[in-house]
mmCIF file of C-alpha atoms in Angstrom:
data_model
loop_
_atom_site.group_PDB
_atom_site.id
_atom_site.type_symbol
_atom_site.label_atom_id
_atom_site.label_comp_id
_atom_site.label_asym_id
_atom_site.label_seq_id
_atom_site.Cartn_x
_atom_site.Cartn_y
_atom_site.Cartn_z
ATOM 1 C CA UNK A 1 46.050 -43.396 -38.991
ATOM 2 C CA UNK A 2 48.159 -41.600 -36.453
ATOM 3 C CA UNK A 3 46.845 -38.360 -34.936
ATOM 4 C CA UNK A 4 49.308 -35.950 -33.436
ATOM 5 C CA UNK A 5 49.028 -34.167 -30.102
ATOM 6 C CA UNK A 6 47.409 -31.124 -31.713
ATOM 7 C CA UNK A 7 44.405 -33.215 -32.601
ATOM 8 C CA UNK A 8 43.970 -34.642 -29.087
ATOM 9 C CA UNK A 9 41.727 -31.890 -27.666
ATOM 10 C CA UNK A 10 39.351 -32.126 -30.599
ATOM 11 C CA UNK A 11 39.318 -35.878 -30.378
ATOM 12 C CA UNK A 12 38.529 -35.793 -26.666
ATOM 13 C CA UNK A 13 35.764 -33.275 -27.219
ATOM 14 C CA UNK A 14 34.325 -35.297 -30.050
ATOM 15 C CA UNK A 15 34.415 -38.603 -28.239
ATOM 16 C CA UNK A 16 35.094 -38.802 -24.530
ATOM 17 C CA UNK A 17 34.162 -35.467 -22.948
ATOM 18 C CA UNK A 18 30.470 -35.417 -23.930
ATOM 19 C CA UNK A 19 30.130 -38.784 -22.236
ATOM 20 C CA UNK A 20 31.635 -37.363 -19.065
ATOM 21 C CA UNK A 21 29.753 -34.054 -19.218
ATOM 22 C CA UNK A 22 26.410 -35.378 -20.438
ATOM 23 C CA UNK A 23 25.120 -36.583 -17.042
ATOM 24 C CA UNK A 24 26.058 -33.264 -15.430
ATOM 25 C CA UNK A 25 24.544 -31.402 -18.375
ATOM 26 C CA UNK A 26 21.306 -33.290 -17.937
ATOM 27 C CA UNK A 27 21.427 -32.521 -14.222
ATOM 28 C CA UNK A 28 21.924 -28.805 -14.963
ATOM 29 C CA UNK A 29 19.124 -28.788 -17.498
ATOM 30 C CA UNK A 30 16.736 -30.457 -15.024
ATOM 31 C CA UNK A 31 17.864 -28.137 -12.215
ATOM 32 C CA UNK A 32 17.431 -24.991 -14.354
ATOM 33 C CA UNK A 33 14.014 -26.224 -15.473
ATOM 34 C CA UNK A 34 13.009 -26.835 -11.856
ATOM 35 C CA UNK A 35 14.268 -23.403 -10.755
ATOM 36 C CA UNK A 36 12.459 -21.742 -13.652
ATOM 37 C CA UNK A 37 9.211 -23.530 -12.798
ATOM 38 C CA UNK A 38 9.569 -22.526 -9.118
ATOM 39 C CA UNK A 39 10.216 -18.933 -10.128
ATOM 40 C CA UNK A 40 7.153 -18.923 -12.376
ATOM 41 C CA UNK A 41 4.988 -20.351 -9.559
ATOM 42 C CA UNK A 42 6.356 -17.714 -7.173
ATOM 43 C CA UNK A 43 5.688 -14.956 -9.710
ATOM 44 C CA UNK A 44 2.129 -16.212 -10.255
ATOM 45 C CA UNK A 45 1.549 -16.382 -6.491
ATOM 46 C CA UNK A 46 2.859 -12.827 -6.067
ATOM 47 C CA UNK A 47 0.635 -11.530 -8.873
ATOM 48 C CA UNK A 48 -2.382 -13.359 -7.405
ATOM 49 C CA UNK A 49 -1.687 -11.854 -3.968
ATOM 50 C CA UNK A 50 -1.352 -8.385 -5.480
ATOM 51 C CA UNK A 51 -4.665 -8.800 -7.362
ATOM 52 C CA UNK A 52 -6.398 -9.964 -4.193
ATOM 53 C CA UNK A 53 -4.939 -7.069 -2.192
ATOM 54 C CA UNK A 54 -5.974 -4.519 -4.815
ATOM 55 C CA UNK A 55 -9.510 -5.937 -4.961
ATOM 56 C CA UNK A 56 -9.771 -6.025 -1.163
ATOM 57 C CA UNK A 57 -8.644 -2.391 -0.952
ATOM 58 C CA UNK A 58 -11.224 -1.344 -3.535
ATOM 59 C CA UNK A 59 -14.056 -3.240 -1.861
ATOM 60 C CA UNK A 60 -13.188 -1.963 1.619
ATOM 61 C CA UNK A 61 -12.242 1.558 0.449
ATOM 62 C CA UNK A 62 -8.918 1.255 2.245
ATOM 63 C CA UNK A 63 -5.750 2.615 0.702
ATOM 64 C CA UNK A 64 -2.284 1.734 1.947
ATOM 65 C CA UNK A 65 0.831 3.813 2.096
ATOM 66 C CA UNK A 66 4.450 3.650 3.113
ATOM 67 C CA UNK A 67 6.498 6.738 3.914
ATOM 68 C CA UNK A 68 10.291 6.712 4.068
ATOM 69 C CA UNK A 69 10.684 9.606 6.489
ATOM 70 C CA UNK A 70 14.395 10.192 5.854
ATOM 71 C CA UNK A 71 14.058 10.391 2.056
ATOM 72 C CA UNK A 72 10.534 11.875 2.238
ATOM 73 C CA UNK A 73 9.466 9.325 -0.343
ATOM 74 C CA UNK A 74 6.025 7.791 -0.197
ATOM 75 C CA UNK A 75 4.480 4.828 -1.954
ATOM 76 C CA UNK A 76 0.700 4.774 -2.170
ATOM 77 C CA UNK A 77 -1.628 2.065 -3.375
ATOM 78 C CA UNK A 78 -4.019 2.826 -6.226
ATOM 79 C CA UNK A 79 -6.875 3.012 -3.729
ATOM 80 C CA UNK A 80 -5.031 5.633 -1.660
ATOM 81 C CA UNK A 81 -4.719 7.782 -4.791
ATOM 82 C CA UNK A 82 -8.424 7.274 -5.520
ATOM 83 C CA UNK A 83 -9.434 8.285 -2.003
ATOM 84 C CA UNK A 84 -7.364 11.464 -2.171
ATOM 85 C CA UNK A 85 -8.678 12.115 -5.681
ATOM 86 C CA UNK A 86 -5.322 12.203 -7.435
ATOM 87 C CA UNK A 87 -3.932 10.339 -10.433
ATOM 88 C CA UNK A 88 -0.719 8.365 -9.806
ATOM 89 C CA UNK A 89 0.769 9.603 -13.095
ATOM 90 C CA UNK A 90 0.354 13.283 -12.222
ATOM 91 C CA UNK A 91 0.862 13.350 -8.462
ATOM 92 C CA UNK A 92 4.054 12.658 -6.549
ATOM 93 C CA UNK A 93 3.104 11.583 -3.021
ATOM 94 C CA UNK A 94 5.212 13.499 -0.496
ATOM 95 C CA UNK A 95 4.439 14.749 2.986
ATOM 96 C CA UNK A 96 3.840 18.249 1.574
ATOM 97 C CA UNK A 97 1.527 16.929 -1.144
ATOM 98 C CA UNK A 98 -0.422 15.008 1.497
ATOM 99 C CA UNK A 99 -0.636 18.124 3.683
ATOM 100 C CA UNK A 100 -1.916 20.102 0.705
ATOM 101 C CA UNK A 101 -4.675 17.501 0.165
ATOM 102 C CA UNK A 102 -5.962 17.894 3.730
ATOM 103 C CA UNK A 103 -9.079 19.970 4.318
ATOM 104 C CA UNK A 104 -7.941 23.409 5.554
ATOM 105 C CA UNK A 105 -9.997 23.057 8.767
ATOM 106 C CA UNK A 106 -8.253 19.746 9.613
ATOM 107 C CA UNK A 107 -4.714 20.417 8.378
ATOM 108 C CA UNK A 108 -3.197 21.825 11.591
ATOM 109 C CA UNK A 109 -4.658 19.064 13.790
ATOM 110 C CA UNK A 110 -3.533 16.258 11.449
ATOM 111 C CA UNK A 111 -0.021 17.636 10.960
ATOM 112 C CA UNK A 112 0.359 18.021 14.727
ATOM 113 C CA UNK A 113 -0.697 14.394 15.231
ATOM 114 C CA UNK A 114 1.734 13.256 12.512
ATOM 115 C CA UNK A 115 4.583 15.208 14.106
ATOM 116 C CA UNK A 116 3.828 13.723 17.533
ATOM 117 C CA UNK A 117 3.697 10.237 16.000
ATOM 118 C CA UNK A 118 7.131 10.673 14.427
ATOM 119 C CA UNK A 119 8.877 12.570 17.223
ATOM 120 C CA UNK A 120 7.354 10.866 20.253
ATOM 121 C CA UNK A 121 6.166 7.536 18.872
ATOM 122 C CA UNK A 122 2.545 8.318 19.709
ATOM 123 C CA UNK A 123 -0.058 6.268 17.842
ATOM 124 C CA UNK A 124 -1.469 7.971 14.777
ATOM 125 C CA UNK A 125 -5.168 7.176 14.585
ATOM 126 C CA UNK A 126 -7.244 10.072 13.339
ATOM 127 C CA UNK A 127 -10.320 11.016 11.341
ATOM 128 C CA UNK A 128 -9.933 13.921 8.958
ATOM 129 C CA UNK A 129 -11.202 15.277 5.703
ATOM 130 C CA UNK A 130 -9.367 15.533 2.410
ATOM 131 C CA UNK A 131 -10.188 18.039 -0.289
ATOM 132 C CA UNK A 132 -10.080 16.574 -3.771
ATOM 133 C CA UNK A 133 -9.106 18.539 -6.845
ATOM 134 C CA UNK A 134 -12.738 18.423 -8.070
ATOM 135 C CA UNK A 135 -13.793 20.227 -4.862
ATOM 136 C CA UNK A 136 -15.451 17.213 -3.235
ATOM 137 C CA UNK A 137 -14.621 16.347 0.352
ATOM 138 C CA UNK A 138 -13.966 12.819 1.615
ATOM 139 C CA UNK A 139 -13.715 11.764 5.262
ATOM 140 C CA UNK A 140 -10.803 9.471 6.011
ATOM 141 C CA UNK A 141 -9.878 7.390 9.027
ATOM 142 C CA UNK A 142 -6.070 7.195 8.962
ATOM 143 C CA UNK A 143 -3.984 4.818 11.058
ATOM 144 C CA UNK A 144 -0.228 4.531 10.849
ATOM 145 C CA UNK A 145 2.555 2.593 12.499
ATOM 146 C CA UNK A 146 6.061 3.983 12.980
ATOM 147 C CA UNK A 147 9.177 1.887 12.430
ATOM 148 C CA UNK A 148 12.526 2.944 13.833
ATOM 149 C CA UNK A 149 16.118 2.205 12.911
ATOM 150 C CA UNK A 150 18.252 0.069 15.236
ATOM 151 C CA UNK A 151 19.532 3.306 16.804
ATOM 152 C CA UNK A 152 15.943 4.365 17.558
ATOM 153 C CA UNK A 153 15.546 7.068 14.914
ATOM 154 C CA UNK A 154 12.200 7.350 13.113
ATOM 155 C CA UNK A 155 12.545 5.651 9.757
ATOM 156 C CA UNK A 156 9.302 4.558 8.122
ATOM 157 C CA UNK A 157 5.590 4.943 8.551
ATOM 158 C CA UNK A 158 3.255 2.283 7.208
ATOM 159 C CA UNK A 159 -0.420 2.995 7.280
ATOM 160 C CA UNK A 160 -3.905 2.923 5.904
ATOM 161 C CA UNK A 161 -6.453 5.499 4.828
ATOM 162 C CA UNK A 162 -10.017 4.229 5.131
ATOM 163 C CA UNK A 163 -12.611 6.232 3.211
ATOM 164 C CA UNK A 164 -15.489 6.495 5.694
ATOM 165 C CA UNK A 165 -17.397 9.238 3.882
ATOM 166 C CA UNK A 166 -20.550 7.161 3.372
ATOM 167 C CA UNK A 167 -20.598 5.993 6.980
ATOM 168 C CA UNK A 168 -20.234 9.582 8.214
ATOM 169 C CA UNK A 169 -23.077 10.707 5.923
ATOM 170 C CA UNK A 170 -25.332 7.917 7.218
ATOM 171 C CA UNK A 171 -24.501 8.818 10.838
ATOM 172 C CA UNK A 172 -25.331 12.480 10.170
ATOM 173 C CA UNK A 173 -28.586 11.496 8.483
ATOM 174 C CA UNK A 174 -29.459 9.249 11.412
ATOM 175 C CA UNK A 175 -28.738 12.048 13.925
ATOM 176 C CA UNK A 176 -30.953 14.431 11.927
ATOM 177 C CA UNK A 177 -33.753 11.855 11.826
ATOM 178 C CA UNK A 178 -33.447 11.256 15.566
ATOM 179 C CA UNK A 179 -33.519 14.995 16.236
ATOM 180 C CA UNK A 180 -36.559 15.424 14.020
ATOM 181 C CA UNK A 181 -38.294 12.535 15.815
ATOM 182 C CA UNK A 182 -37.466 14.005 19.244
ATOM 183 C CA UNK A 183 -38.791 17.401 18.179
ATOM 184 C CA UNK A 184 -42.023 15.798 16.928
ATOM 185 C CA UNK A 185 -42.470 13.850 20.159
ATOM 186 C CA UNK A 186 -41.685 16.941 22.262
ATOM 187 C CA UNK A 187 -44.165 18.963 20.198
ATOM 188 C CA UNK A 188 -46.896 16.322 20.664
ATOM 189 C CA UNK A 189 -46.397 16.130 24.454
ATOM 190 C CA UNK A 190 -46.120 19.879 24.885
ATOM 191 C CA UNK A 191 -49.674 20.466 23.632
#
């Protein structure tokens, strides 16, 4: 049976080409499988690292943040939201929103330190209080690091907010106890 030229492509596909393509096809299948497995391992490692980081932040009461100064866009960790007493779904973290969360007695001092950190590259390492929406006050130790563009312009601040409220309360209680003890001792020796 004679097949004309119009049947040649079909004949090649049906007979010869799969034999030529099959080894490369197997190679591609193995390569795609390997890449997929590597991607899944990388994804699992990333998720594990994120879980560990989130747990560490919760245990240490340390929230993290990143502030794109030019766009005035901030990204806060869940723990940073918890410390400030805001819900991520109902609070857009901006520099103004952060300023509004500061205790009124600390606001001017903190904003001045932030401005000096951005404009003059001074270290930002400060203790301040934040006023939560429920009226409670938390004491925070904030530390930030400034990154600059290649031309030297301020670009991004990366930092932490460490909730030190309990430590501050214990220190105050200890000072009161020491003062009470000193007063008792002074009273005993003054008789």
